[in-house]
Structures are given as structure tokens and as C-alpha cells.
mmCIF file of C-alpha atoms in Angstrom:
data_model
loop_
_atom_site.group_PDB
_atom_site.id
_atom_site.type_symbol
_atom_site.label_atom_id
_atom_site.label_comp_id
_atom_site.label_asym_id
_atom_site.label_seq_id
_atom_site.Cartn_x
_atom_site.Cartn_y
_atom_site.Cartn_z
ATOM 1 C CA UNK A 1 5.229 84.852 -125.319
ATOM 2 C CA UNK A 2 7.175 81.832 -124.107
ATOM 3 C CA UNK A 3 8.560 80.402 -120.883
ATOM 4 C CA UNK A 4 12.347 80.684 -120.704
ATOM 5 C CA UNK A 5 13.039 80.384 -116.962
ATOM 6 C CA UNK A 6 11.389 78.685 -114.010
ATOM 7 C CA UNK A 7 12.652 78.751 -110.462
ATOM 8 C CA UNK A 8 12.629 76.221 -107.675
ATOM 9 C CA UNK A 9 13.202 77.507 -104.137
ATOM 10 C CA UNK A 10 16.079 75.760 -102.397
ATOM 11 C CA UNK A 11 17.615 76.220 -98.961
ATOM 12 C CA UNK A 12 21.118 75.201 -99.959
ATOM 13 C CA UNK A 13 22.139 76.047 -103.514
ATOM 14 C CA UNK A 14 25.246 73.867 -103.505
ATOM 15 C CA UNK A 15 23.379 70.814 -102.222
ATOM 16 C CA UNK A 16 20.602 71.454 -104.737
ATOM 17 C CA UNK A 17 23.078 71.813 -107.601
ATOM 18 C CA UNK A 18 24.666 68.462 -106.714
ATOM 19 C CA UNK A 19 21.273 66.730 -106.468
ATOM 20 C CA UNK A 20 19.900 68.174 -109.709
ATOM 21 C CA UNK A 21 23.086 67.486 -111.693
ATOM 22 C CA UNK A 22 24.370 64.237 -110.175
ATOM 23 C CA UNK A 23 21.039 62.495 -109.567
ATOM 24 C CA UNK A 24 18.611 64.061 -112.043
ATOM 25 C CA UNK A 25 21.150 64.688 -114.805
ATOM 26 C CA UNK A 26 20.664 68.421 -115.390
ATOM 27 C CA UNK A 27 23.604 70.446 -116.729
ATOM 28 C CA UNK A 28 24.943 73.599 -115.046
ATOM 29 C CA UNK A 29 24.665 76.507 -117.512
ATOM 30 C CA UNK A 30 25.382 79.569 -115.348
ATOM 31 C CA UNK A 31 26.854 80.016 -111.901
ATOM 32 C CA UNK A 32 27.418 83.681 -111.051
ATOM 33 C CA UNK A 33 27.924 85.082 -107.536
ATOM 34 C CA UNK A 34 25.288 87.585 -106.396
ATOM 35 C CA UNK A 35 26.803 88.517 -103.044
ATOM 36 C CA UNK A 36 25.920 87.322 -99.589
ATOM 37 C CA UNK A 37 26.726 83.752 -100.555
ATOM 38 C CA UNK A 38 23.941 83.666 -103.148
ATOM 39 C CA UNK A 39 24.376 82.634 -106.770
ATOM 40 C CA UNK A 40 22.567 82.987 -110.079
ATOM 41 C CA UNK A 41 22.585 79.209 -110.531
ATOM 42 C CA UNK A 42 20.968 78.055 -113.777
ATOM 43 C CA UNK A 43 20.575 74.464 -114.962
ATOM 44 C CA UNK A 44 19.231 73.030 -118.215
ATOM 45 C CA UNK A 45 17.998 69.628 -119.242
ATOM 46 C CA UNK A 46 20.631 67.464 -120.914
ATOM 47 C CA UNK A 47 17.808 66.364 -123.233
ATOM 48 C CA UNK A 48 16.768 69.924 -124.137
ATOM 49 C CA UNK A 49 19.700 72.288 -123.612
ATOM 50 C CA UNK A 50 17.970 75.091 -125.523
ATOM 51 C CA UNK A 51 14.724 74.624 -123.577
ATOM 52 C CA UNK A 52 13.577 76.410 -120.425
ATOM 53 C CA UNK A 53 16.224 77.149 -117.823
ATOM 54 C CA UNK A 54 15.889 76.114 -114.183
ATOM 55 C CA UNK A 55 16.955 78.630 -111.519
ATOM 56 C CA UNK A 56 17.852 77.174 -108.120
ATOM 57 C CA UNK A 57 16.490 80.113 -106.129
ATOM 58 C CA UNK A 58 17.643 80.742 -102.517
ATOM 59 C CA UNK A 59 14.427 82.657 -101.687
ATOM 60 C CA UNK A 60 13.452 80.589 -98.596
ATOM 61 C CA UNK A 61 16.659 81.757 -96.912
ATOM 62 C CA UNK A 62 15.800 85.450 -97.330
ATOM 63 C CA UNK A 63 12.017 85.751 -97.642
ATOM 64 C CA UNK A 64 9.969 84.130 -94.892
ATOM 65 C CA UNK A 65 6.717 83.871 -96.915
ATOM 66 C CA UNK A 66 8.597 81.787 -99.494
ATOM 67 C CA UNK A 67 9.800 79.432 -96.760
ATOM 68 C CA UNK A 68 6.292 79.166 -95.261
ATOM 69 C CA UNK A 69 4.781 78.354 -98.679
ATOM 70 C CA UNK A 70 7.513 75.818 -99.473
ATOM 71 C CA UNK A 71 7.005 74.129 -96.069
ATOM 72 C CA UNK A 72 3.208 74.026 -96.545
ATOM 73 C CA UNK A 73 3.502 72.380 -99.970
ATOM 74 C CA UNK A 74 5.971 69.828 -98.631
ATOM 75 C CA UNK A 75 3.824 69.000 -95.611
ATOM 76 C CA UNK A 76 0.739 68.561 -97.829
ATOM 77 C CA UNK A 77 2.687 66.346 -100.238
ATOM 78 C CA UNK A 78 2.047 68.732 -103.129
ATOM 79 C CA UNK A 79 4.783 68.947 -105.784
ATOM 80 C CA UNK A 80 6.436 72.290 -106.439
ATOM 81 C CA UNK A 81 6.674 71.454 -110.151
ATOM 82 C CA UNK A 82 6.804 68.545 -112.558
ATOM 83 C CA UNK A 83 9.281 67.149 -115.039
ATOM 84 C CA UNK A 84 8.126 65.103 -118.014
ATOM 85 C CA UNK A 85 9.891 61.808 -118.647
ATOM 86 C CA UNK A 86 9.652 59.125 -121.335
ATOM 87 C CA UNK A 87 9.123 56.306 -118.819
ATOM 88 C CA UNK A 88 8.200 56.901 -115.174
ATOM 89 C CA UNK A 89 8.923 53.314 -114.162
ATOM 90 C CA UNK A 90 12.493 53.352 -115.479
ATOM 91 C CA UNK A 91 13.186 56.796 -113.967
ATOM 92 C CA UNK A 92 11.765 55.586 -110.655
ATOM 93 C CA UNK A 93 14.085 52.570 -110.694
ATOM 94 C CA UNK A 94 17.128 54.628 -111.766
ATOM 95 C CA UNK A 95 16.568 57.326 -109.148
ATOM 96 C CA UNK A 96 15.721 54.860 -106.369
ATOM 97 C CA UNK A 97 19.063 53.137 -107.021
ATOM 98 C CA UNK A 98 20.726 56.555 -106.580
ATOM 99 C CA UNK A 99 19.063 56.980 -103.172
ATOM 100 C CA UNK A 100 16.245 59.336 -104.181
ATOM 101 C CA UNK A 101 13.253 59.003 -101.856
ATOM 102 C CA UNK A 102 9.785 58.792 -103.400
ATOM 103 C CA UNK A 103 6.587 59.577 -101.496
ATOM 104 C CA UNK A 104 4.462 58.308 -104.398
ATOM 105 C CA UNK A 105 5.569 55.303 -106.430
ATOM 106 C CA UNK A 106 4.645 55.156 -110.137
ATOM 107 C CA UNK A 107 0.873 55.513 -110.294
ATOM 108 C CA UNK A 108 -1.489 55.569 -113.263
ATOM 109 C CA UNK A 109 -4.103 58.346 -113.330
ATOM 110 C CA UNK A 110 -6.145 58.683 -116.500
ATOM 111 C CA UNK A 111 -3.823 59.173 -119.460
ATOM 112 C CA UNK A 112 -0.663 59.737 -117.390
ATOM 113 C CA UNK A 113 1.598 57.889 -115.007
ATOM 114 C CA UNK A 114 3.316 59.891 -112.272
ATOM 115 C CA UNK A 115 5.596 59.555 -109.271
ATOM 116 C CA UNK A 116 6.654 62.101 -106.623
ATOM 117 C CA UNK A 117 10.072 62.422 -104.978
ATOM 118 C CA UNK A 118 11.812 64.620 -102.407
ATOM 119 C CA UNK A 119 14.566 66.778 -103.920
ATOM 120 C CA UNK A 120 16.350 67.011 -100.502
ATOM 121 C CA UNK A 121 16.142 70.812 -100.758
ATOM 122 C CA UNK A 122 12.612 71.392 -99.434
ATOM 123 C CA UNK A 123 10.475 70.348 -102.416
ATOM 124 C CA UNK A 124 8.403 67.519 -103.768
ATOM 125 C CA UNK A 125 8.903 67.091 -107.508
ATOM 126 C CA UNK A 126 6.544 65.137 -109.736
ATOM 127 C CA UNK A 127 7.642 63.035 -112.705
ATOM 128 C CA UNK A 128 4.985 62.603 -115.397
ATOM 129 C CA UNK A 129 4.714 60.293 -118.390
ATOM 130 C CA UNK A 130 1.919 60.736 -120.909
ATOM 131 C CA UNK A 131 0.415 57.370 -121.830
#
């Protein structure tokens, strides 16, 4: 068994696609209309194009419990997911220069360093570097 797809709930797929590609550097792999203005919008990491795929899921727009859960995580400051990076400090600097807002600046905790940012689409995302 292996993980091939993860999803992140977003309220605006187009805005999310721009943020995740233009700011974070992901690559659009699939973009297929599903009807009702929804899309099967898949991104992959430019550093691991054959790795897990990331689905920008419009669930909060159509399923109220998803929206409630997403809002609760955001309000509590809890990340929806995490992305591993080689160097949290350099990613923090790069993304801050691109206008990304961080709620937690690079912080050491045990054998990792992490930072948390707002993806502008309803989620906190955590960057993690193993030390």
C-alpha cells in the first residue's frame, strides 16, 4: 500500500492553483472540468514529479462539515498538512518575499525546525525540516 494522492480543501480552486504554483512552486499535472464550476485539479512537486499528487479539493463549497472543520483548524492555528523542505529558514525568506504570511516563524522543536503559513485558501500549512 502507498499514498498516491492527498487533498487539501480550498474555497477557490483558481486562486489556490495560482498560490500553489506561483508561490510554492508546484506543477499543474491535471486540470479536468467536473461540472458546476469544479475541477479535478492535481498538482505535483517540481522536486518529486512522480511522488504523491496534491488535489485542490473544492469540498468546503459543497459540504458544510468540511467547511466547519477547515474553519476550526484555521482558527486553532493547526496546519491542515505539512510539506518537507531542505531548509526552513531559506523557504521562509523566499516565501515572505513573495508575500506569504506566516503565523509561526522558523522554530526549532526537538530534531526538526518548522514554520506555519496561510495558503490564502482557508488552510494553515506547515513546513518541516529534519535536523
